[in-house]
Amino acid sequence: MLRGLYTAASGMISQQRKHDIVTNNIANINTPGFKQGDAINRSFPEMLISRIRDGQVDSVGRLNTGVMAEENVSVHTQGDIQETHNPFDFALISNIQVPGAQFDESGKYVDANGQRINQPQALFTVQNPNGEQRYSLNGKFSVDDAGTLITTDGYQVLGADNQPIVLRDPATQEPITNFRITNYGQFTDADGNAIQNANNQPVQLLLSRIEDPNQLVREGNGLYRLNEGQEGLARPVNPQDQVEVRQGFIERSNVDPAQSMVDMMTAVRAYEANQKVVQFYDKSMDKAVNEVGRV
């Protein structure tokens, strides 16, 4: 009799997690570069139910034992580009193509054999205080007192030489605030001359191409990482990739507010339905223990 109780309880847990993911999406509607999450549910393994009658084993059928929230998958579609007129704001327009792949009539990205694949994405590369590389689409940057380009959380933005980008005038040692950036991420001064680093090399953003964005692990604050052993999924963007940097713009989140509200209400109603099943089982057990089982 308790089998249905466990099934309903697992449904409540999965719907609660879905509700948490949707509310997190809604809370980050105004977060630049945020990619909405999508809860993926999966059923527990089915069981084959049999019964024994007069020494014969009869098959009753298969029984599903509930669902579980398997993972939270990020939806890496391009968000709207919003102009801010702030020279330290950058937006990435990424449309990297895989040879032979295209979008089908339903909007899915498929290879030459018609198999669905994930479209590669370009992201900014930053460095946390421990010196570890992280990836982000939040291009709201600023410059600290030393002239280092940093994120809103203080993470250093990396250049093409895998070193933090420093925008400092070599003559005056003052931070450079009047600069331009090309479509492929190279910094220039107001006259169009390339800004150079301490090694006399042009300063350029390190844009990382992630072959499978679904392998990225969300860390919070708009940051992603790759697990150990997956470093090969990331490599610098090459000139053939259709990636463009826009200065004075930010990429808005790709959260659909209307759909998110519908998903949240659906999760709440499904949770309440499973809750009523649990309450029914609770009343049934109460009757069985306190009334039927009374001597």
PDB file of C-alpha atoms in Angstrom:
ATOM      1  CA  MET A   1       0.000   0.000   0.000  1.00  0.00           C
ATOM      2  CA  LEU A   2       2.939   2.358   0.582  1.00  0.00           C
ATOM      3  CA  ARG A   3       4.200   2.075  -2.986  1.00  0.00           C
ATOM      4  CA  GLY A   4       1.902   4.881  -4.144  1.00  0.00           C
ATOM      5  CA  LEU A   5       3.020   7.006  -1.196  1.00  0.00           C
ATOM      6  CA  TYR A   6       6.632   6.802  -2.326  1.00  0.00           C
ATOM      7  CA  THR A   7       5.633   7.572  -5.919  1.00  0.00           C
ATOM      8  CA  ALA A   8       3.718  10.684  -4.873  1.00  0.00           C
ATOM      9  CA  ALA A   9       6.558  11.817  -2.599  1.00  0.00           C
ATOM     10  CA  SER A  10       9.083  11.524  -5.438  1.00  0.00           C
ATOM     11  CA  GLY A  11       6.749  13.610  -7.602  1.00  0.00           C
ATOM     12  CA  MET A  12       6.632  16.309  -4.925  1.00  0.00           C
ATOM     13  CA  ILE A  13      10.426  16.421  -4.718  1.00  0.00           C
ATOM     14  CA  SER A  14      10.858  16.692  -8.494  1.00  0.00           C
ATOM     15  CA  GLN A  15       8.226  19.437  -8.788  1.00  0.00           C
ATOM     16  CA  GLN A  16       9.791  21.351  -5.925  1.00  0.00           C
ATOM     17  CA  ARG A  17      13.128  21.297  -7.711  1.00  0.00           C
ATOM     18  CA  LYS A  18      11.494  22.416 -10.954  1.00  0.00           C
ATOM     19  CA  HIS A  19       9.819  25.263  -9.072  1.00  0.00           C
ATOM     20  CA  ASP A  20      13.189  26.315  -7.596  1.00  0.00           C
ATOM     21  CA  ILE A  21      14.805  26.364 -11.055  1.00  0.00           C
ATOM     22  CA  VAL A  22      12.003  28.448 -12.554  1.00  0.00           C
ATOM     23  CA  THR A  23      12.036  30.961  -9.700  1.00  0.00           C
ATOM     24  CA  ASN A  24      15.813  31.268 -10.112  1.00  0.00           C
ATOM     25  CA  ASN A  25      15.235  32.041 -13.800  1.00  0.00           C
ATOM     26  CA  ILE A  26      12.721  34.744 -12.926  1.00  0.00           C
ATOM     27  CA  ALA A  27      15.079  36.239 -10.319  1.00  0.00           C
ATOM     28  CA  ASN A  28      17.799  36.570 -12.987  1.00  0.00           C
ATOM     29  CA  ILE A  29      15.703  38.136 -15.746  1.00  0.00           C
ATOM     30  CA  ASN A  30      17.796  41.322 -15.504  1.00  0.00           C
ATOM     31  CA  THR A  31      21.167  39.566 -15.070  1.00  0.00           C
ATOM     32  CA  PRO A  32      23.329  40.195 -18.171  1.00  0.00           C
ATOM     33  CA  GLY A  33      24.251  37.032 -20.045  1.00  0.00           C
ATOM     34  CA  PHE A  34      22.180  34.744 -17.817  1.00  0.00           C
ATOM     35  CA  LYS A  35      21.063  31.487 -19.431  1.00  0.00           C
ATOM     36  CA  GLN A  36      17.837  30.023 -18.143  1.00  0.00           C
ATOM     37  CA  GLY A  37      17.804  26.555 -16.649  1.00  0.00           C
ATOM     38  CA  ASP A  38      15.480  23.731 -17.575  1.00  0.00           C
ATOM     39  CA  ALA A  39      14.639  20.873 -15.194  1.00  0.00           C
ATOM     40  CA  ILE A  40      14.925  17.402 -16.714  1.00  0.00           C
ATOM     41  CA  ASN A  41      12.837  14.702 -15.021  1.00  0.00           C
ATOM     42  CA  ARG A  42      13.407  10.983 -15.456  1.00  0.00           C
ATOM     43  CA  SER A  43      11.391   8.024 -14.255  1.00  0.00           C
ATOM     44  CA  PHE A  44      12.853   5.473 -11.895  1.00  0.00           C
ATOM     45  CA  PRO A  45      13.487   2.010 -13.387  1.00  0.00           C
ATOM     46  CA  GLU A  46      10.330   0.026 -13.977  1.00  0.00           C
ATOM     47  CA  MET A  47       9.602  -3.149 -11.996  1.00  0.00           C
ATOM     48  CA  LEU A  48       8.069  -6.336 -13.377  1.00  0.00           C
ATOM     49  CA  ILE A  49       5.241  -7.364 -11.030  1.00  0.00           C
ATOM     50  CA  SER A  50       4.332 -11.056 -10.788  1.00  0.00           C
ATOM     51  CA  ARG A  51       2.084 -13.163  -8.560  1.00  0.00           C
ATOM     52  CA  ILE A  52       2.135 -16.802  -7.546  1.00  0.00           C
ATOM     53  CA  ARG A  53      -1.106 -18.794  -7.725  1.00  0.00           C
ATOM     54  CA  ASP A  54      -1.286 -22.548  -7.272  1.00  0.00           C
ATOM     55  CA  GLY A  55       2.422 -22.824  -7.892  1.00  0.00           C
ATOM     56  CA  GLN A  56       2.153 -20.872 -11.120  1.00  0.00           C
ATOM     57  CA  VAL A  57       3.923 -17.536 -11.608  1.00  0.00           C
ATOM     58  CA  ASP A  58       1.695 -15.077 -13.464  1.00  0.00           C
ATOM     59  CA  SER A  59       2.987 -11.825 -14.840  1.00  0.00           C
ATOM     60  CA  VAL A  60       0.881  -8.866 -13.745  1.00  0.00           C
ATOM     61  CA  GLY A  61       2.734  -6.187 -15.695  1.00  0.00           C
ATOM     62  CA  ARG A  62       5.202  -3.379 -15.298  1.00  0.00           C
ATOM     63  CA  LEU A  63       5.031  -0.793 -12.550  1.00  0.00           C
ATOM     64  CA  ASN A  64       6.681   2.626 -12.600  1.00  0.00           C
ATOM     65  CA  THR A  65       8.012   3.750  -9.232  1.00  0.00           C
ATOM     66  CA  GLY A  66       7.958   7.518  -9.672  1.00  0.00           C
ATOM     67  CA  VAL A  67      10.160  10.260 -11.104  1.00  0.00           C
ATOM     68  CA  MET A  68      13.262  12.138 -10.103  1.00  0.00           C
ATOM     69  CA  ALA A  69      14.757  15.499 -11.082  1.00  0.00           C
ATOM     70  CA  GLU A  70      17.787  14.280 -12.993  1.00  0.00           C
ATOM     71  CA  GLU A  71      19.584  17.518 -13.897  1.00  0.00           C
ATOM     72  CA  ASN A  72      19.355  21.241 -14.519  1.00  0.00           C
ATOM     73  CA  VAL A  73      20.281  21.956 -18.141  1.00  0.00           C
ATOM     74  CA  SER A  74      21.152  25.485 -19.263  1.00  0.00           C
ATOM     75  CA  VAL A  75      19.489  26.739 -22.454  1.00  0.00           C
ATOM     76  CA  HIS A  76      22.273  28.425 -24.439  1.00  0.00           C
ATOM     77  CA  THR A  77      20.274  30.497 -26.880  1.00  0.00           C
ATOM     78  CA  GLN A  78      21.334  34.041 -27.750  1.00  0.00           C
ATOM     79  CA  GLY A  79      19.757  36.733 -25.582  1.00  0.00           C
ATOM     80  CA  ASP A  80      18.726  40.169 -26.824  1.00  0.00           C
ATOM     81  CA  ILE A  81      21.505  42.766 -27.206  1.00  0.00           C
ATOM     82  CA  GLN A  82      20.892  45.964 -25.229  1.00  0.00           C
ATOM     83  CA  GLU A  83      22.842  49.168 -25.760  1.00  0.00           C
ATOM     84  CA  THR A  84      24.250  50.795 -22.596  1.00  0.00           C
ATOM     85  CA  HIS A  85      26.735  53.379 -24.018  1.00  0.00           C
ATOM     86  CA  ASN A  86      29.197  52.208 -21.341  1.00  0.00           C
ATOM     87  CA  PRO A  87      32.626  51.545 -22.936  1.00  0.00           C
ATOM     88  CA  PHE A  88      33.324  48.824 -20.346  1.00  0.00           C
ATOM     89  CA  ASP A  89      30.252  46.805 -21.353  1.00  0.00           C
ATOM     90  CA  PHE A  90      30.785  44.041 -23.907  1.00  0.00           C
ATOM     91  CA  ALA A  91      28.355  41.680 -25.583  1.00  0.00           C
ATOM     92  CA  LEU A  92      29.153  38.560 -27.574  1.00  0.00           C
ATOM     93  CA  ILE A  93      27.208  37.712 -30.706  1.00  0.00           C
ATOM     94  CA  SER A  94      27.975  34.037 -31.268  1.00  0.00           C
ATOM     95  CA  ASN A  95      26.795  32.027 -34.270  1.00  0.00           C
ATOM     96  CA  ILE A  96      29.478  29.369 -34.561  1.00  0.00           C
ATOM     97  CA  GLN A  97      28.658  26.805 -37.229  1.00  0.00           C
ATOM     98  CA  VAL A  98      29.668  23.154 -37.410  1.00  0.00           C
ATOM     99  CA  PRO A  99      30.508  22.009 -40.961  1.00  0.00           C
ATOM    100  CA  GLY A 100      27.517  20.207 -42.444  1.00  0.00           C
ATOM    101  CA  ALA A 101      25.181  21.147 -39.575  1.00  0.00           C
ATOM    102  CA  GLN A 102      22.118  23.354 -39.824  1.00  0.00           C
ATOM    103  CA  PHE A 103      18.840  24.232 -38.129  1.00  0.00           C
ATOM    104  CA  ASP A 104      15.904  22.066 -39.166  1.00  0.00           C
ATOM    105  CA  GLU A 105      12.272  23.132 -39.511  1.00  0.00           C
ATOM    106  CA  SER A 106      11.617  22.679 -35.793  1.00  0.00           C
ATOM    107  CA  GLY A 107      14.573  24.902 -34.861  1.00  0.00           C
ATOM    108  CA  LYS A 108      16.860  22.075 -33.721  1.00  0.00           C
ATOM    109  CA  TYR A 109      20.526  22.120 -34.643  1.00  0.00           C
ATOM    110  CA  VAL A 110      21.297  18.879 -36.495  1.00  0.00           C
ATOM    111  CA  ASP A 111      24.348  17.441 -38.229  1.00  0.00           C
ATOM    112  CA  ALA A 112      24.565  16.156 -41.816  1.00  0.00           C
ATOM    113  CA  ASN A 113      22.924  12.868 -40.732  1.00  0.00           C
ATOM    114  CA  GLY A 114      19.972  14.620 -39.123  1.00  0.00           C
ATOM    115  CA  GLN A 115      21.166  13.872 -35.580  1.00  0.00           C
ATOM    116  CA  ARG A 116      20.611  16.635 -33.046  1.00  0.00           C
ATOM    117  CA  ILE A 117      23.823  18.233 -31.749  1.00  0.00           C
ATOM    118  CA  ASN A 118      24.651  21.216 -29.567  1.00  0.00           C
ATOM    119  CA  GLN A 119      25.806  24.371 -31.291  1.00  0.00           C
ATOM    120  CA  PRO A 120      29.210  25.583 -30.007  1.00  0.00           C
ATOM    121  CA  GLN A 121      29.175  28.826 -28.020  1.00  0.00           C
ATOM    122  CA  ALA A 122      31.721  31.590 -27.395  1.00  0.00           C
ATOM    123  CA  LEU A 123      32.224  32.936 -23.871  1.00  0.00           C
ATOM    124  CA  PHE A 124      34.485  35.391 -22.089  1.00  0.00           C
ATOM    125  CA  THR A 125      37.325  33.785 -20.149  1.00  0.00           C
ATOM    126  CA  VAL A 126      38.015  35.012 -16.617  1.00  0.00           C
ATOM    127  CA  GLN A 127      40.193  33.954 -13.716  1.00  0.00           C
ATOM    128  CA  ASN A 128      39.057  33.459 -10.136  1.00  0.00           C
ATOM    129  CA  PRO A 129      41.204  34.351  -7.086  1.00  0.00           C
ATOM    130  CA  ASN A 130      42.631  30.797  -7.112  1.00  0.00           C
ATOM    131  CA  GLY A 131      43.959  31.237 -10.627  1.00  0.00           C
ATOM    132  CA  GLU A 132      41.381  28.875 -12.163  1.00  0.00           C
ATOM    133  CA  GLN A 133      39.736  29.634 -15.486  1.00  0.00           C
ATOM    134  CA  ARG A 134      36.026  30.256 -15.597  1.00  0.00           C
ATOM    135  CA  TYR A 135      33.666  31.249 -18.409  1.00  0.00           C
ATOM    136  CA  SER A 136      30.997  33.928 -18.486  1.00  0.00           C
ATOM    137  CA  LEU A 137      28.663  35.853 -20.788  1.00  0.00           C
ATOM    138  CA  ASN A 138      28.230  38.741 -18.358  1.00  0.00           C
ATOM    139  CA  GLY A 139      30.239  41.445 -20.109  1.00  0.00           C
ATOM    140  CA  LYS A 140      29.753  44.212 -17.529  1.00  0.00           C
ATOM    141  CA  PHE A 141      33.415  44.884 -16.790  1.00  0.00           C
ATOM    142  CA  SER A 142      35.360  47.650 -15.060  1.00  0.00           C
ATOM    143  CA  VAL A 143      38.975  48.612 -14.349  1.00  0.00           C
ATOM    144  CA  ASP A 144      40.566  48.572 -10.886  1.00  0.00           C
ATOM    145  CA  ASP A 145      43.192  50.998  -9.611  1.00  0.00           C
ATOM    146  CA  ALA A 146      45.958  48.952 -11.245  1.00  0.00           C
ATOM    147  CA  GLY A 147      44.258  49.103 -14.632  1.00  0.00           C
ATOM    148  CA  THR A 148      43.249  45.418 -14.600  1.00  0.00           C
ATOM    149  CA  LEU A 149      40.008  44.601 -16.391  1.00  0.00           C
ATOM    150  CA  ILE A 150      37.716  42.830 -13.897  1.00  0.00           C
ATOM    151  CA  THR A 151      34.174  41.495 -13.644  1.00  0.00           C
ATOM    152  CA  THR A 152      31.533  42.776 -11.226  1.00  0.00           C
ATOM    153  CA  ASP A 153      32.721  40.100  -8.746  1.00  0.00           C
ATOM    154  CA  GLY A 154      36.370  41.126  -9.040  1.00  0.00           C
ATOM    155  CA  TYR A 155      37.466  38.235 -11.278  1.00  0.00           C
ATOM    156  CA  GLN A 156      40.235  39.149 -13.719  1.00  0.00           C
ATOM    157  CA  VAL A 157      39.398  39.075 -17.423  1.00  0.00           C
ATOM    158  CA  LEU A 158      41.966  37.082 -19.386  1.00  0.00           C
ATOM    159  CA  GLY A 159      43.610  38.086 -22.632  1.00  0.00           C
ATOM    160  CA  ALA A 160      44.733  36.015 -25.604  1.00  0.00           C
ATOM    161  CA  ASP A 161      48.068  35.376 -23.823  1.00  0.00           C
ATOM    162  CA  ASN A 162      46.178  33.735 -20.898  1.00  0.00           C
ATOM    163  CA  GLN A 163      47.192  36.631 -18.653  1.00  0.00           C
ATOM    164  CA  PRO A 164      44.925  39.231 -17.001  1.00  0.00           C
ATOM    165  CA  ILE A 165      44.213  42.182 -19.256  1.00  0.00           C
ATOM    166  CA  VAL A 166      45.857  45.370 -17.971  1.00  0.00           C
ATOM    167  CA  LEU A 167      44.802  48.668 -19.552  1.00  0.00           C
ATOM    168  CA  ARG A 168      47.510  51.022 -18.345  1.00  0.00           C
ATOM    169  CA  ASP A 169      49.396  53.767 -20.132  1.00  0.00           C
ATOM    170  CA  PRO A 170      53.089  52.715 -20.133  1.00  0.00           C
ATOM    171  CA  ALA A 171      54.199  56.344 -20.002  1.00  0.00           C
ATOM    172  CA  THR A 172      52.025  57.658 -17.174  1.00  0.00           C
ATOM    173  CA  GLN A 173      51.098  54.290 -15.573  1.00  0.00           C
ATOM    174  CA  GLU A 174      47.536  55.553 -15.372  1.00  0.00           C
ATOM    175  CA  PRO A 175      44.572  53.302 -16.260  1.00  0.00           C
ATOM    176  CA  ILE A 176      43.347  53.699 -19.834  1.00  0.00           C
ATOM    177  CA  THR A 177      39.668  54.572 -19.960  1.00  0.00           C
ATOM    178  CA  ASN A 178      39.400  56.004 -23.491  1.00  0.00           C
ATOM    179  CA  PHE A 179      39.685  52.944 -25.692  1.00  0.00           C
ATOM    180  CA  ARG A 180      37.913  51.061 -28.432  1.00  0.00           C
ATOM    181  CA  ILE A 181      37.571  47.374 -29.131  1.00  0.00           C
ATOM    182  CA  THR A 182      37.395  45.695 -32.511  1.00  0.00           C
ATOM    183  CA  ASN A 183      34.800  43.125 -33.540  1.00  0.00           C
ATOM    184  CA  TYR A 184      37.266  40.327 -32.768  1.00  0.00           C
ATOM    185  CA  GLY A 185      38.187  41.653 -29.299  1.00  0.00           C
ATOM    186  CA  GLN A 186      41.398  43.662 -29.793  1.00  0.00           C
ATOM    187  CA  PHE A 187      41.845  46.844 -27.761  1.00  0.00           C
ATOM    188  CA  THR A 188      42.861  50.089 -29.484  1.00  0.00           C
ATOM    189  CA  ASP A 189      43.268  53.680 -28.361  1.00  0.00           C
ATOM    190  CA  ALA A 190      41.140  56.586 -29.550  1.00  0.00           C
ATOM    191  CA  ASP A 191      43.318  56.912 -32.674  1.00  0.00           C
ATOM    192  CA  GLY A 192      42.926  53.265 -33.623  1.00  0.00           C
ATOM    193  CA  ASN A 193      46.405  52.180 -32.521  1.00  0.00           C
ATOM    194  CA  ALA A 194      46.652  48.780 -30.857  1.00  0.00           C
ATOM    195  CA  ILE A 195      47.109  48.900 -27.080  1.00  0.00           C
ATOM    196  CA  GLN A 196      50.053  46.706 -26.071  1.00  0.00           C
ATOM    197  CA  ASN A 197      50.784  44.783 -22.902  1.00  0.00           C
ATOM    198  CA  ALA A 198      54.048  44.582 -20.952  1.00  0.00           C
ATOM    199  CA  ASN A 199      55.434  42.150 -23.558  1.00  0.00           C
ATOM    200  CA  ASN A 200      54.716  44.611 -26.383  1.00  0.00           C
ATOM    201  CA  GLN A 201      51.938  42.393 -27.719  1.00  0.00           C
ATOM    202  CA  PRO A 202      48.448  43.620 -28.688  1.00  0.00           C
ATOM    203  CA  VAL A 203      45.897  43.354 -25.883  1.00  0.00           C
ATOM    204  CA  GLN A 204      43.029  41.128 -26.950  1.00  0.00           C
ATOM    205  CA  LEU A 205      40.174  39.359 -25.177  1.00  0.00           C
ATOM    206  CA  LEU A 206      40.468  35.593 -24.766  1.00  0.00           C
ATOM    207  CA  LEU A 207      37.225  34.295 -26.219  1.00  0.00           C
ATOM    208  CA  SER A 208      36.756  30.590 -25.588  1.00  0.00           C
ATOM    209  CA  ARG A 209      34.812  28.336 -27.927  1.00  0.00           C
ATOM    210  CA  ILE A 210      32.939  25.666 -25.973  1.00  0.00           C
ATOM    211  CA  GLU A 211      32.167  22.731 -28.251  1.00  0.00           C
ATOM    212  CA  ASP A 212      29.344  21.380 -26.073  1.00  0.00           C
ATOM    213  CA  PRO A 213      27.775  24.085 -23.865  1.00  0.00           C
ATOM    214  CA  ASN A 214      25.759  21.452 -21.985  1.00  0.00           C
ATOM    215  CA  GLN A 215      29.017  20.213 -20.451  1.00  0.00           C
ATOM    216  CA  LEU A 216      29.446  23.552 -18.661  1.00  0.00           C
ATOM    217  CA  VAL A 217      28.773  23.443 -14.930  1.00  0.00           C
ATOM    218  CA  ARG A 218      26.951  26.461 -13.508  1.00  0.00           C
ATOM    219  CA  GLU A 219      28.756  27.986 -10.496  1.00  0.00           C
ATOM    220  CA  GLY A 220      26.537  30.982  -9.830  1.00  0.00           C
ATOM    221  CA  ASN A 221      27.058  34.694 -10.463  1.00  0.00           C
ATOM    222  CA  GLY A 222      26.953  34.005 -14.197  1.00  0.00           C
ATOM    223  CA  LEU A 223      30.069  31.799 -14.100  1.00  0.00           C
ATOM    224  CA  TYR A 224      30.622  28.375 -15.635  1.00  0.00           C
ATOM    225  CA  ARG A 225      33.395  25.837 -15.419  1.00  0.00           C
ATOM    226  CA  LEU A 226      34.416  22.582 -17.048  1.00  0.00           C
ATOM    227  CA  ASN A 227      35.017  19.483 -14.980  1.00  0.00           C
ATOM    228  CA  GLU A 228      38.482  17.998 -14.731  1.00  0.00           C
ATOM    229  CA  GLY A 229      39.368  16.128 -17.895  1.00  0.00           C
ATOM    230  CA  GLN A 230      37.027  18.187 -20.086  1.00  0.00           C
ATOM    231  CA  GLU A 231      39.489  20.967 -20.864  1.00  0.00           C
ATOM    232  CA  GLY A 232      39.588  19.794 -24.485  1.00  0.00           C
ATOM    233  CA  LEU A 233      36.027  21.055 -24.939  1.00  0.00           C
ATOM    234  CA  ALA A 234      37.301  24.653 -24.773  1.00  0.00           C
ATOM    235  CA  ARG A 235      39.660  26.342 -27.225  1.00  0.00           C
ATOM    236  CA  PRO A 236      40.239  29.923 -28.374  1.00  0.00           C
ATOM    237  CA  VAL A 237      37.862  31.303 -30.975  1.00  0.00           C
ATOM    238  CA  ASN A 238      39.476  31.417 -34.405  1.00  0.00           C
ATOM    239  CA  PRO A 239      38.886  34.068 -37.110  1.00  0.00           C
ATOM    240  CA  GLN A 240      36.639  31.694 -39.082  1.00  0.00           C
ATOM    241  CA  ASP A 241      34.145  31.452 -36.228  1.00  0.00           C
ATOM    242  CA  GLN A 242      31.163  33.764 -36.502  1.00  0.00           C
ATOM    243  CA  VAL A 243      31.781  35.614 -33.235  1.00  0.00           C
ATOM    244  CA  GLU A 244      31.560  39.368 -32.792  1.00  0.00           C
ATOM    245  CA  VAL A 245      32.296  41.607 -29.802  1.00  0.00           C
ATOM    246  CA  ARG A 246      30.073  44.670 -29.349  1.00  0.00           C
ATOM    247  CA  GLN A 247      31.368  47.487 -27.145  1.00  0.00           C
ATOM    248  CA  GLY A 248      28.786  49.537 -25.271  1.00  0.00           C
ATOM    249  CA  PHE A 249      26.283  46.665 -25.301  1.00  0.00           C
ATOM    250  CA  ILE A 250      25.326  43.805 -22.990  1.00  0.00           C
ATOM    251  CA  GLU A 251      23.542  40.556 -23.690  1.00  0.00           C
ATOM    252  CA  ARG A 252      20.298  40.315 -21.771  1.00  0.00           C
ATOM    253  CA  SER A 253      19.151  37.071 -20.196  1.00  0.00           C
ATOM    254  CA  ASN A 254      17.280  34.666 -22.440  1.00  0.00           C
ATOM    255  CA  VAL A 255      14.545  34.029 -19.855  1.00  0.00           C
ATOM    256  CA  ASP A 256      10.984  34.201 -21.210  1.00  0.00           C
ATOM    257  CA  PRO A 257       8.966  35.783 -18.352  1.00  0.00           C
ATOM    258  CA  ALA A 258       5.565  34.631 -19.612  1.00  0.00           C
ATOM    259  CA  GLN A 259       6.647  31.015 -20.142  1.00  0.00           C
ATOM    260  CA  SER A 260       8.432  31.008 -16.790  1.00  0.00           C
ATOM    261  CA  MET A 261       5.242  32.036 -14.995  1.00  0.00           C
ATOM    262  CA  VAL A 262       3.320  29.254 -16.766  1.00  0.00           C
ATOM    263  CA  ASP A 263       5.999  26.701 -15.815  1.00  0.00           C
ATOM    264  CA  MET A 264       5.960  27.857 -12.205  1.00  0.00           C
ATOM    265  CA  MET A 265       2.183  27.545 -11.889  1.00  0.00           C
ATOM    266  CA  THR A 266       2.299  24.115 -13.546  1.00  0.00           C
ATOM    267  CA  ALA A 267       4.901  22.937 -11.043  1.00  0.00           C
ATOM    268  CA  VAL A 268       2.845  24.262  -8.122  1.00  0.00           C
ATOM    269  CA  ARG A 269      -0.326  22.493  -9.264  1.00  0.00           C
ATOM    270  CA  ALA A 270       1.499  19.221  -9.886  1.00  0.00           C
ATOM    271  CA  TYR A 271       3.055  19.512  -6.429  1.00  0.00           C
ATOM    272  CA  GLU A 272      -0.374  20.050  -4.851  1.00  0.00           C
ATOM    273  CA  ALA A 273      -1.814  17.046  -6.719  1.00  0.00           C
ATOM    274  CA  ASN A 274       0.932  14.780  -5.380  1.00  0.00           C
ATOM    275  CA  GLN A 275       0.444  16.296  -1.931  1.00  0.00           C
ATOM    276  CA  LYS A 276      -3.226  15.302  -1.921  1.00  0.00           C
ATOM    277  CA  VAL A 277      -2.228  11.716  -2.786  1.00  0.00           C
ATOM    278  CA  VAL A 278       0.138  11.680   0.206  1.00  0.00           C
ATOM    279  CA  GLN A 279      -2.633  13.013   2.439  1.00  0.00           C
ATOM    280  CA  PHE A 280      -4.962  10.286   1.163  1.00  0.00           C
ATOM    281  CA  TYR A 281      -2.439   7.577   2.039  1.00  0.00           C
ATOM    282  CA  ASP A 282      -1.920   9.164   5.436  1.00  0.00           C
ATOM    283  CA  LYS A 283      -5.646   9.010   6.186  1.00  0.00           C
ATOM    284  CA  SER A 284      -5.827   5.416   4.918  1.00  0.00           C
ATOM    285  CA  MET A 285      -3.002   4.313   7.198  1.00  0.00           C
ATOM    286  CA  ASP A 286      -4.562   6.177  10.107  1.00  0.00           C
ATOM    287  CA  LYS A 287      -7.825   4.289   9.581  1.00  0.00           C
ATOM    288  CA  ALA A 288      -6.008   0.951   9.175  1.00  0.00           C
ATOM    289  CA  VAL A 289      -4.029   1.407  12.396  1.00  0.00           C
ATOM    290  CA  ASN A 290      -6.577   3.056  14.658  1.00  0.00           C
ATOM    291  CA  GLU A 291      -9.848   1.490  13.468  1.00  0.00           C
ATOM    292  CA  VAL A 292      -9.370  -1.649  11.380  1.00  0.00           C
ATOM    293  CA  GLY A 293      -6.494  -2.894  13.511  1.00  0.00           C
ATOM    294  CA  ARG A 294      -8.293  -2.241  16.815  1.00  0.00           C
ATOM    295  CA  VAL A 295      -8.804  -5.418  18.839  1.00  0.00           C
TER     296      VAL A 295
END
